[in-house]
Amino acid sequence: MLEKALSGNRTYWTWIFFLLAIIGAGAACWFWQLNVGLTITGLSRDVVWGFYIAQFTFLVGVAASAVMVVLPYYLHNYKAFGKMTILGEFLAIAAVIMCMTFIFVDMGRPDRILNVFLHPTPHSMMFWDTIALGGYLVLNILISRVTLSSERRGIAPPKWIRPIIILSIPWAVSIHTVTAFLYAGLAARPFWLTAILAPRFLASAFAAGPALLILLALIVRRISSFDPGREAINKLAEIVTYAMILNVFFVAMELFTALYSDIPEHVHHFQFLFTGLEGNSTLAPWMWLSVLLAVVSLVILINPATRRSETTLILGCIAVFFSLWIDKGLGMVIAGFVPNPLGQVVEYAPTLPELTISLAIYAGGVLIVTGLYKIALEVRGQMKA
Amino acid sequence: MDGSRREFLKLAGLTAIGATGASSVRASGGASSATGGHAEASSDGVRLAMVVDLRKFSRDGSLAERCIEACHRAHNVPDFGDDPKNEVKWIWTEDFETAFHSQEFHFIREDLKGKPTLLLCNHCDNPPCTRVCPTQATWKRDADGIVMMDWHRCIGCRYCVVACPYGSRSFNWKNPRLGLEDIDINFPTRMRGVVEKCTFCEERLARGQQPACVEVCSNDEIVFGDLNDPGSKVRQLLAERMAIRRKSGLGTQPEVYYVIDDPRTLQEFAPAAVVDGAEGGDHA
């Protein structure tokens, strides 16, 4: 089936080469980083994880969110998601591959990556995260391939795939839970030392992921004869709404616990995020933008009229996605390091090569989504000539 | 002085035997220790610890700097000048209030206030850094409790740096040799992309020497020894004086102690309370 991604019209190939150009620029920066070291990033002795790991964390959520179409369809036989599941699974595949690439470029010695498998270490959460992500990738490749090839031949999927699909549901929850455990179990970092981190990760994932899926489905509908159906879009929009409300609620829980207890080492991180600390307020404008976008998105999504109108729904989904991207792809990781364990405030901003490499990984994800979605559309004969 | 040296040599010998040849472990990447490691500190074996006497340090303004220089020279720790972003350090100073910032010291004695305090890896008995390492490239050695580091296995994920509550670990953002003028051929240099930190001078212990920073101190400003030996100098000091540890509330059991009292004051006011104070102190 892969060959279907290798033929296309002029617009298709222009798009592909555009993405490849970005990937090329990122690859060049990565080779530079490989030769000189991670010193070309904005990272330092105090802020040792930054933009790369934050993108990884955000994208694990996007990957996990496929479960929001898979679960209603396979577990509750919700037929309206029939056409959407494959898009969700393909998005998950692309997201997991981006996650793995972000981890890879963050490594000081990528040449030693096999050490993780040569010396498996169950007491490290990173070991479990590797298993969770790797397993999730395999599950989604297998499931999407088997169901799509059955669809192509016009037959029902084989019976043995159903338990595997059911397994992928808790597995999706596990990838984001274990990713939260990477952070939440560290005595050294009070900002992440909170039991609500994993639930919060899941809530934000189930808002941002389906919001992205709605946008992708609408784009696909524009450029092909694929139609996700009104009911599917409306149902996904409701899922985004509930998940976003839960996410905002969880954030409020965090703020209450930290601010009311008034324990300095918990309060300081939130001060750094929203008001700045000791003159360093690099993230404050971003965080307030995130708050504003969250409010806008909730106004649009909670009101049934604006949620069902496609134009406003698109705005709502964009607002959800960027609000949560700022929260998780910028604030969450960086604020854990500021102030540092000695109480000192340190600056961090990603450098141009760091951003280029990150952009290239996103372009790689878009390339994978493009190719896989094209395959799905070709199989269903929905590609416009 | 002589007695303590003898005690120390005995200890160093034990350590070297216990570690099945510490130097070879280091050179071969510590694989044998790493796979069998991660046990609790041998409660009946050796548990190395360090006691820093801050009052004595406050009397010699340049001593801390000499300790740092001795350590960094002996271990080929790069110096990138005034470049905090790429900084690598095994032992360094912060003023007293920063070193113990979570304990919020206010209105303290003049000889402690703002005084440079030596900080290094605490070689915790319950180290969070070894727990998170995905490849066992850092581990606590069974024989003596030293938190070891294998620069040939480390994948540079920096999870240990994130997990350390003391900021004791450094990552090589760039080639460390660029920051070295003279290289001591008795100790390996590192490559970029790996994490490094103080190892309680395990290579010197194996040769029967004291840690480099301890050797600089001629007047017991830093005392090093076996915490499991009731007659050791570290135990004597902890029994007689008031010592604190950094962030002891986290349960990491740091094994670097800081003596903060002033023996003259204590003697003058309540000799009996010295013992009580020491026993009920932070180091229980």
XYZ file of C-alpha atoms in Angstrom:
669
model
C 0.000 0.000 0.000
C 2.950 2.319 0.651
C 3.419 2.891 -3.084
C 0.244 4.978 -3.054
C 2.141 7.712 -1.253
C 4.695 7.807 -4.064
C 2.422 9.055 -6.814
C 0.601 12.319 -6.870
C -0.031 15.528 -8.702
C 2.109 18.613 -8.871
C 0.636 20.198 -5.732
C 1.320 17.008 -3.768
C 4.960 16.916 -4.781
C 5.462 20.641 -4.212
C 4.200 20.138 -0.674
C 6.441 17.093 -0.181
C 9.542 18.945 -1.369
C 8.689 21.941 0.783
C 8.650 19.654 3.817
C 11.841 17.928 2.692
C 13.592 21.308 2.432
C 12.747 22.072 6.078
C 13.891 18.596 7.088
C 17.148 19.186 5.181
C 17.824 22.435 7.057
C 17.134 20.679 10.369
C 19.367 17.753 9.432
C 22.209 20.161 8.670
C 21.801 21.779 12.086
C 21.665 18.364 13.719
C 24.963 17.332 12.083
C 26.440 20.534 13.426
C 25.095 19.688 16.877
C 26.526 16.190 16.523
C 29.964 17.619 15.822
C 30.080 20.468 18.316
C 27.766 19.196 21.034
C 24.538 20.386 22.613
C 26.327 23.650 23.382
C 24.657 25.040 20.227
C 21.322 24.882 22.051
C 20.190 27.322 24.726
C 20.462 24.608 27.371
C 22.822 25.046 30.309
C 24.036 23.437 33.512
C 20.840 24.563 35.216
C 18.247 24.185 32.474
C 19.305 20.779 31.155
C 16.056 19.940 29.374
C 14.307 22.485 27.191
C 12.528 22.858 23.888
C 13.262 19.330 22.595
C 11.974 17.510 25.651
C 8.997 19.857 25.942
C 7.962 19.043 22.346
C 8.399 15.365 23.119
C 6.074 15.722 26.105
C 3.443 17.625 24.145
C 3.502 15.152 21.247
C 3.093 12.119 23.503
C -0.288 13.677 24.270
C -1.142 14.048 20.583
C -0.200 10.395 20.093
C -2.306 9.223 23.030
C -5.345 11.150 21.834
C -6.048 8.622 19.044
C -7.782 6.665 21.782
C -10.554 9.281 21.742
C -11.741 7.983 18.348
C -10.687 4.363 18.785
C -12.483 3.867 22.123
C -15.981 5.048 21.074
C -15.761 3.191 17.762
C -14.486 -0.192 18.888
C -15.669 -0.346 22.489
C -19.051 1.382 22.148
C -19.629 0.590 18.486
C -20.075 4.311 17.768
C -20.373 4.099 13.979
C -19.955 7.803 13.245
C -16.222 7.514 14.000
C -15.824 4.728 11.418
C -14.081 6.955 8.890
C -12.089 8.852 11.506
C -10.319 6.021 13.328
C -7.716 5.521 10.615
C -6.916 9.259 10.652
C -6.483 9.092 14.429
C -4.232 6.053 14.253
C -2.105 7.554 11.478
C -1.770 10.790 13.464
C -0.648 8.695 16.449
C 2.024 6.985 14.339
C 3.399 10.322 13.156
C 3.292 11.773 16.684
C 5.142 8.825 18.262
C 7.849 8.996 15.596
C 8.241 12.735 16.295
C 8.481 11.970 20.044
C 11.238 9.447 19.465
C 13.120 11.847 17.210
C 12.927 14.626 19.790
C 14.407 12.282 22.408
C 17.098 11.236 19.967
C 18.250 14.760 19.125
C 18.325 15.612 22.833
C 20.790 12.839 23.638
C 24.394 13.718 24.364
C 25.593 10.380 22.961
C 23.015 9.225 20.393
C 25.585 6.654 19.222
C 24.991 4.818 22.503
C 21.203 4.603 22.254
C 21.363 0.802 22.288
C 22.646 0.955 25.873
C 19.014 1.477 26.901
C 18.271 -2.024 25.584
C 21.614 -3.613 26.431
C 21.258 -2.588 30.079
C 17.499 -2.580 30.683
C 16.782 -0.774 33.955
C 13.268 -1.225 35.394
C 13.858 1.289 38.199
C 14.178 4.072 35.623
C 10.943 5.609 34.347
C 12.755 6.308 31.081
C 13.016 2.559 30.517
C 9.234 2.185 30.872
C 8.602 5.176 28.660
C 10.724 3.581 25.941
C 8.661 0.396 26.189
C 5.356 2.281 26.285
C 6.171 4.448 23.252
C 7.757 1.660 21.216
C 4.856 -0.666 21.942
C 2.314 1.999 21.076
C 4.013 2.611 17.726
C 3.989 -1.097 16.879
C 0.328 -1.432 17.940
C -0.792 1.474 15.786
C 1.182 0.399 12.726
C -0.218 -3.120 13.002
C -3.820 -2.058 13.653
C -3.981 0.583 10.920
C -2.341 -1.701 8.388
C -4.597 -4.686 9.034
C -7.851 -2.691 9.153
C -7.004 -0.622 6.067
C -5.966 -3.590 3.939
C -9.200 -5.387 4.902
C -11.101 -2.296 3.907
C -9.308 -2.257 0.564
C -10.372 -5.823 -0.130
C -13.882 -5.047 1.018
C -13.870 -7.604 3.825
C -14.281 -7.336 7.598
C -11.035 -7.090 9.579
C -9.811 -10.457 10.916
C -11.077 -11.393 14.356
C -7.615 -11.596 15.943
C -7.040 -7.858 15.509
C -9.883 -6.923 17.875
C -8.121 -7.851 21.162
C -5.084 -5.952 19.898
C -7.228 -2.889 19.225
C -8.726 -3.185 22.719
C -5.184 -3.441 24.132
C -4.235 -0.212 22.367
C -6.806 1.695 24.480
C -5.174 1.302 27.937
C -1.807 1.423 26.187
C -2.605 4.938 24.935
C -3.397 6.006 28.492
C -0.168 4.396 29.680
C 2.117 6.329 27.338
C 1.069 9.646 28.772
C 0.913 8.396 32.341
C 4.454 7.052 32.195
C 5.603 10.271 30.507
C 4.139 12.190 33.452
C 5.948 9.814 35.821
C 9.253 10.893 34.236
C 8.627 14.221 35.950
C 6.309 13.572 38.866
C 8.627 11.273 40.816
C 11.524 13.662 41.355
C 12.149 15.008 44.848
C 14.486 17.562 43.309
C 11.776 19.359 41.310
C 8.844 20.604 43.415
C 7.058 22.042 40.358
C 6.451 18.581 38.919
C 6.032 16.808 42.247
C 2.264 16.692 42.016
C -0.122 13.743 41.820
C -2.286 15.584 39.311
C 0.446 15.762 36.671
C -0.559 12.531 34.904
C -4.322 13.300 34.968
C -3.539 16.802 33.747
C -1.360 15.440 30.952
C -4.191 13.146 29.861
C -6.818 15.893 29.971
C -4.710 18.276 27.919
C -3.856 15.459 25.494
C -7.505 14.560 24.975
C -8.247 18.217 24.249
C -5.282 19.127 22.029
C -5.157 15.844 20.082
C -8.812 15.682 18.973
C -8.729 19.451 18.281
C -5.871 18.787 15.862
C -7.756 15.819 14.415
C -10.815 18.003 13.711
C -8.614 20.517 11.904
C -6.891 17.763 9.912
C -10.216 16.133 8.975
C -11.543 19.459 7.729
C -8.384 20.055 5.679
C -8.645 16.564 4.202
C -12.297 17.195 3.343
C -11.273 20.318 1.449
C -8.693 18.613 -0.716
C -10.446 15.275 -1.310
C -13.906 13.749 -1.459
C -13.451 12.392 2.077
C -16.169 13.550 4.433
C -15.813 12.768 8.123
C -19.517 13.542 8.575
C -21.171 16.225 10.696
C -21.942 13.855 13.525
C -18.325 12.750 13.905
C -17.050 16.334 13.954
C -19.718 17.391 16.471
C -18.940 14.446 18.730
C -15.191 15.130 18.572
C -15.898 18.786 19.393
C -17.797 17.661 22.507
C -14.838 15.493 23.536
C -12.492 18.477 23.105
C -14.853 20.599 25.189
C -15.063 18.209 28.126
C -11.323 17.497 28.066
C -10.473 21.215 27.942
C -12.796 21.946 30.882
C -11.141 19.140 32.844
C -7.697 20.440 31.948
C -8.489 23.970 33.123
C -9.990 22.513 36.302
C -6.818 20.493 36.961
C -4.638 23.560 36.405
C -6.802 25.413 38.917
C -6.207 22.569 41.407
C -2.474 23.006 40.950
C -2.678 26.736 41.447
C -4.807 26.428 44.577
C -2.546 23.866 46.231
C 0.628 25.791 45.485
C -0.628 29.304 46.176
C -2.857 28.667 49.213
C -0.280 26.509 50.986
C 2.193 29.276 50.120
C 5.239 27.003 50.305
C 7.964 29.067 48.638
C 9.530 26.315 46.571
C 6.131 25.542 45.029
C 5.006 29.147 44.632
C 8.223 30.341 42.987
C 7.749 28.252 39.850
C 4.266 29.661 39.274
C 5.575 33.162 39.945
C 8.273 32.604 37.345
C 5.648 31.422 34.849
C 3.050 34.148 35.296
C 4.708 37.221 36.794
C 8.416 36.596 36.439
C 10.942 35.981 39.169
C 13.920 38.183 40.007
C 13.440 40.114 36.801
C 13.209 37.028 34.597
C 9.783 36.931 32.985
C 10.568 35.366 29.593
C 7.633 32.978 29.797
C 5.038 35.319 31.326
C 3.651 36.766 28.053
C 3.394 33.258 26.631
C 1.579 31.940 29.690
C -0.932 34.779 29.664
C -1.515 34.167 25.956
C -2.157 30.532 26.858
C -4.695 31.621 29.492
C -6.388 33.966 27.033
C -6.604 31.263 24.365
C -8.009 28.809 26.916
C -10.740 31.279 27.881
C -11.571 32.033 24.230
C -11.692 28.334 23.385
C -13.999 27.541 26.298
C -16.380 30.360 25.374
C -16.565 29.032 21.808
C -16.784 25.367 22.747
C -19.230 25.484 25.650
C -21.765 27.539 23.698
C -23.548 24.915 21.487
C -24.190 27.370 18.648
C -20.547 28.367 18.223
C -19.371 24.794 18.774
C -21.556 23.522 15.914
C -20.758 26.343 13.504
C -17.742 25.199 11.542
C -16.033 28.591 11.313
C -16.093 29.215 15.038
C -15.275 25.583 15.790
C -12.104 25.915 13.715
C -11.144 28.995 15.744
C -11.940 27.134 18.967
C -9.778 24.169 17.972
C -6.850 26.408 17.004
C -7.202 28.202 20.368
C -7.241 24.890 22.276
C -4.242 23.547 20.410
C -2.019 26.598 20.888
C -3.102 27.228 24.453
C -2.046 23.707 25.370
C 1.071 23.811 23.216
C 2.274 26.853 25.164
C 1.334 25.259 28.483
C 3.041 21.940 27.806
C 5.468 22.630 24.969
C 6.999 25.678 26.707
C 5.928 26.281 30.306
C 5.704 22.847 31.862
C 9.256 21.666 31.262
C 11.173 24.947 31.488
C 9.463 26.125 34.698
C 10.565 22.920 36.412
C 14.153 24.188 36.163
C 13.553 27.782 37.231
C 14.411 28.435 39.961
C 17.087 25.730 40.142
C 17.556 23.431 43.179
C 19.647 26.157 44.843
C 16.871 28.697 44.432
C 18.684 30.626 41.712
C 16.880 32.043 38.678
C 18.494 31.152 35.366
C 17.596 32.184 31.827
C 16.784 29.833 29.010
C 15.683 30.495 25.447
C 15.998 28.059 22.552
C 18.585 29.019 19.933
C 18.034 29.228 16.169
C 19.634 25.839 15.404
C 17.616 24.297 18.246
C 14.403 25.712 16.748
C 15.405 24.655 13.214
C 15.972 21.076 14.339
C 12.618 21.121 16.150
C 10.819 22.563 13.136
C 12.374 19.868 10.960
C 11.060 17.147 13.247
C 7.585 18.674 13.029
C 7.983 18.798 9.230
C 8.892 15.114 9.357
C 5.679 14.442 11.273
C 3.648 16.409 8.744
C 5.354 14.446 5.963
C 4.366 11.150 7.583
C 0.779 12.339 8.108
C 0.628 13.513 4.480
C 1.864 10.202 3.122
C -0.287 8.041 5.374
C -3.461 10.084 4.832
C -2.848 9.912 1.092
C -2.665 6.124 1.323
C -5.943 5.990 3.266
C -7.685 8.234 0.743
C -6.342 6.289 -2.252
C -7.490 3.012 -0.729
C -10.966 4.454 -0.303
C -10.903 5.978 -3.797
C -11.487 9.429 -2.374
C -8.519 11.190 -3.908
C -9.489 14.005 -6.266
C -7.955 13.596 -9.700
C 47.614 13.085 62.841
C 49.626 9.876 62.525
C 46.853 7.820 64.033
C 44.280 9.170 61.658
C 46.480 8.468 58.669
C 46.844 4.880 59.743
C 43.093 4.591 60.198
C 42.637 6.092 56.811
C 45.037 3.796 55.001
C 43.326 0.807 56.546
C 40.033 2.141 55.292
C 41.338 2.826 51.816
C 42.711 -0.693 51.605
C 39.336 -2.143 52.552
C 37.645 0.018 49.985
C 39.958 -1.090 47.215
C 39.451 -4.766 48.037
C 35.715 -4.362 48.370
C 35.433 -2.729 44.996
C 37.288 -5.600 43.312
C 39.952 -3.167 42.191
C 38.387 0.241 41.931
C 40.676 1.479 39.211
C 39.948 -1.431 36.924
C 36.237 -0.966 37.510
C 36.529 2.628 36.421
C 38.565 1.804 33.354
C 36.342 -1.016 32.178
C 33.221 0.998 32.657
C 32.142 -0.505 35.934
C 29.980 -3.100 34.229
C 30.483 -5.760 36.870
C 29.518 -3.455 39.703
C 26.648 -1.896 37.820
C 24.788 -5.092 37.086
C 25.104 -6.404 40.594
C 24.824 -2.998 42.237
C 21.988 -0.847 43.490
C 21.753 -2.636 46.801
C 21.360 -0.707 50.046
C 24.511 0.564 51.656
C 26.218 -2.295 53.361
C 25.270 -1.487 56.942
C 28.046 -3.705 58.250
C 30.525 -2.624 55.579
C 32.117 0.731 54.870
C 30.024 3.871 54.380
C 32.229 6.738 53.337
C 31.257 10.215 54.421
C 32.692 13.696 54.620
C 32.404 16.280 57.360
C 33.119 19.908 56.465
C 33.851 22.202 59.392
C 32.456 25.543 58.308
C 33.882 27.406 61.288
C 37.380 26.312 60.413
C 36.765 27.247 56.774
C 35.669 30.721 57.790
C 39.111 31.286 59.339
C 40.984 30.556 56.101
C 39.517 32.630 53.295
C 41.373 30.938 50.447
C 41.100 27.325 51.582
C 37.898 26.557 49.663
C 39.466 27.873 46.476
C 42.529 25.674 47.031
C 40.284 22.625 47.504
C 38.475 23.363 44.251
C 41.721 23.876 42.369
C 43.224 20.636 43.684
C 40.128 18.660 42.717
C 39.629 20.162 39.309
C 43.291 19.808 38.413
C 43.431 16.182 39.559
C 40.344 15.283 37.536
C 40.861 17.317 34.379
C 37.707 19.334 34.988
C 37.506 21.891 32.177
C 37.487 25.628 32.825
C 35.518 27.616 30.280
C 36.131 30.892 32.072
C 33.137 33.079 32.680
C 30.686 30.909 30.738
C 27.985 29.564 33.079
C 26.163 27.889 30.192
C 28.902 25.330 29.520
C 30.204 25.164 33.078
C 31.452 21.861 34.476
C 32.262 21.590 38.198
C 32.807 18.818 40.713
C 33.214 20.993 43.775
C 32.367 24.640 44.097
C 31.223 27.265 46.579
C 27.969 29.065 47.224
C 27.375 31.406 50.079
C 26.056 29.666 53.179
C 22.454 30.860 52.788
C 22.286 29.622 49.171
C 23.867 26.291 50.023
C 21.147 25.746 52.629
C 18.491 27.893 50.992
C 15.597 25.561 51.839
C 16.390 25.964 55.530
C 15.979 29.743 55.458
C 18.755 30.921 57.718
C 18.285 34.445 59.038
C 20.188 36.582 61.537
C 22.991 34.050 61.748
C 26.469 34.202 63.211
C 28.870 36.496 61.406
C 31.348 33.726 60.638
C 28.661 31.831 58.676
C 26.823 34.731 57.077
C 27.483 34.826 53.325
C 30.553 32.627 53.752
C 31.582 30.508 50.766
C 30.493 26.955 51.493
C 31.961 23.997 49.626
C 29.411 21.986 47.680
C 29.976 18.649 45.962
C 28.198 15.393 45.253
C 26.632 14.217 48.518
C 27.078 10.533 47.666
C 23.592 10.008 49.032
C 22.741 6.763 50.723
C 19.428 6.847 48.852
C 20.497 8.556 45.622
C 17.702 9.769 43.297
C 20.175 10.121 40.403
C 21.024 6.405 40.186
C 17.337 5.518 40.440
C 16.463 7.412 37.248
C 19.460 6.436 35.072
C 18.134 4.304 32.194
C 21.436 2.496 31.593
C 22.944 2.093 35.102
C 25.759 4.362 33.983
C 25.623 5.814 37.485
C 25.206 3.606 40.518
C 25.962 3.388 44.202
C 28.915 1.154 44.922
C 28.096 -1.600 47.428
C 31.532 -1.662 49.001
C 31.602 1.888 50.352
C 28.515 3.769 49.166
C 30.296 5.970 46.615
C 27.960 7.120 43.829
C 29.926 6.142 40.747
C 29.776 7.325 37.161
C 30.602 5.386 34.000
C 31.482 7.836 31.232
C 31.645 5.046 28.688
C 28.088 3.946 29.183
C 26.315 7.278 29.768
C 23.980 8.163 26.874
C 23.788 11.828 27.845
C 20.034 11.969 28.560
C 20.746 14.147 31.655
C 17.930 12.555 33.652
C 20.354 12.225 36.605
C 21.072 15.963 36.451
C 17.330 16.617 36.579
C 16.894 14.228 39.527
C 19.740 15.561 41.694
C 18.354 17.943 44.351
C 21.787 19.488 44.918
C 22.889 20.611 41.456
C 25.945 18.410 41.833
C 26.056 17.026 38.310
C 27.472 18.634 35.184
C 26.895 17.787 31.553
C 29.588 18.224 28.901
C 27.803 20.541 26.491
C 30.977 20.737 24.430
C 34.327 18.979 24.181
C 35.844 19.353 27.676
C 39.385 19.287 26.311
C 38.757 22.744 24.874
C 38.679 23.992 28.470
C 41.879 22.279 29.622
C 45.320 23.804 29.489
C 47.331 21.053 31.188
C 45.994 17.541 31.178
C 46.865 15.264 34.082
C 47.593 11.972 32.356
C 46.808 10.058 35.559
C 43.127 10.678 35.081
C 40.946 10.283 31.986
C 39.451 13.300 30.255
C 35.807 13.040 29.271
C 34.108 13.392 25.931
C 31.300 15.805 25.111
C 27.803 14.514 25.691
C 28.251 12.744 29.025
C 27.505 13.673 32.637
C 30.218 13.911 35.271
C 30.556 14.701 38.973
C 32.649 14.178 42.094
C 33.455 10.523 42.831
C 34.915 11.017 46.333
C 38.261 10.474 44.533
C 37.693 6.745 44.266
C 40.844 6.494 42.110
C 42.936 8.094 44.862
C 41.313 5.946 47.570
C 42.309 2.880 45.571
C 45.908 4.116 45.701
C 45.666 4.656 49.452
C 45.436 8.443 49.183
C 42.950 10.847 50.677
C 40.488 12.689 48.405
C 42.204 15.678 46.771
C 40.131 18.277 48.636
C 40.745 16.564 51.988
C 44.488 16.438 51.357
C 44.603 20.219 50.948
C 43.155 20.652 54.436
C 45.991 20.444 56.963
C 43.887 21.165 60.031
C 40.897 18.789 59.679
C 38.769 21.404 57.949
C 37.391 18.452 55.991
C 37.339 15.041 57.615
C 36.746 11.940 55.570
C 36.106 8.390 56.738
C 33.860 5.464 57.485
C 30.521 6.327 59.018
C 29.991 2.701 60.036
C 33.104 2.704 62.199
C 32.164 4.123 65.621
C 35.802 5.052 66.275
C 36.304 6.962 63.029
C 37.026 10.663 62.996
C 33.835 11.463 61.132
C 31.788 9.707 63.790
C 33.673 11.455 66.598
C 33.049 14.815 65.028
C 29.360 14.125 64.451
C 28.966 12.948 68.042
C 30.632 16.008 69.516
C 29.472 18.788 67.272
C 26.340 20.089 65.613
C 26.198 19.195 61.932
C 23.574 19.698 59.233
C 23.049 18.234 55.792
C 21.580 19.801 52.654
C 17.860 19.149 52.126
C 17.859 16.251 54.571
C 14.047 16.269 54.513
C 13.998 14.729 51.044
C 15.156 11.384 52.388
C 18.167 11.133 50.101
C 20.510 10.686 53.108
C 23.346 12.912 51.928
C 26.735 11.813 53.262
C 28.399 15.204 53.291
C 27.919 16.864 56.683
C 28.484 20.503 57.596
C 29.547 21.363 61.120
C 28.023 24.743 61.907
C 28.464 25.243 65.644
C 31.126 27.209 67.419
C 32.772 24.956 70.029
C 33.845 27.924 72.171
C 30.284 29.165 72.549
C 28.973 25.727 73.335
C 31.620 25.092 75.999
C 31.027 28.395 77.618
C 27.268 28.109 77.957
C 26.247 24.493 78.367
C 28.754 21.698 77.950
C 26.087 19.059 78.610
C 23.841 20.353 75.867
C 26.504 19.723 73.271
C 25.920 16.011 73.375
C 22.137 16.393 73.411
C 22.214 18.820 70.555
C 24.385 16.608 68.469
C 22.257 13.531 69.004
C 18.969 15.219 68.390
C 20.342 17.040 65.374
C 19.701 16.812 61.696
C 21.949 13.840 61.143
C 19.961 11.215 63.048
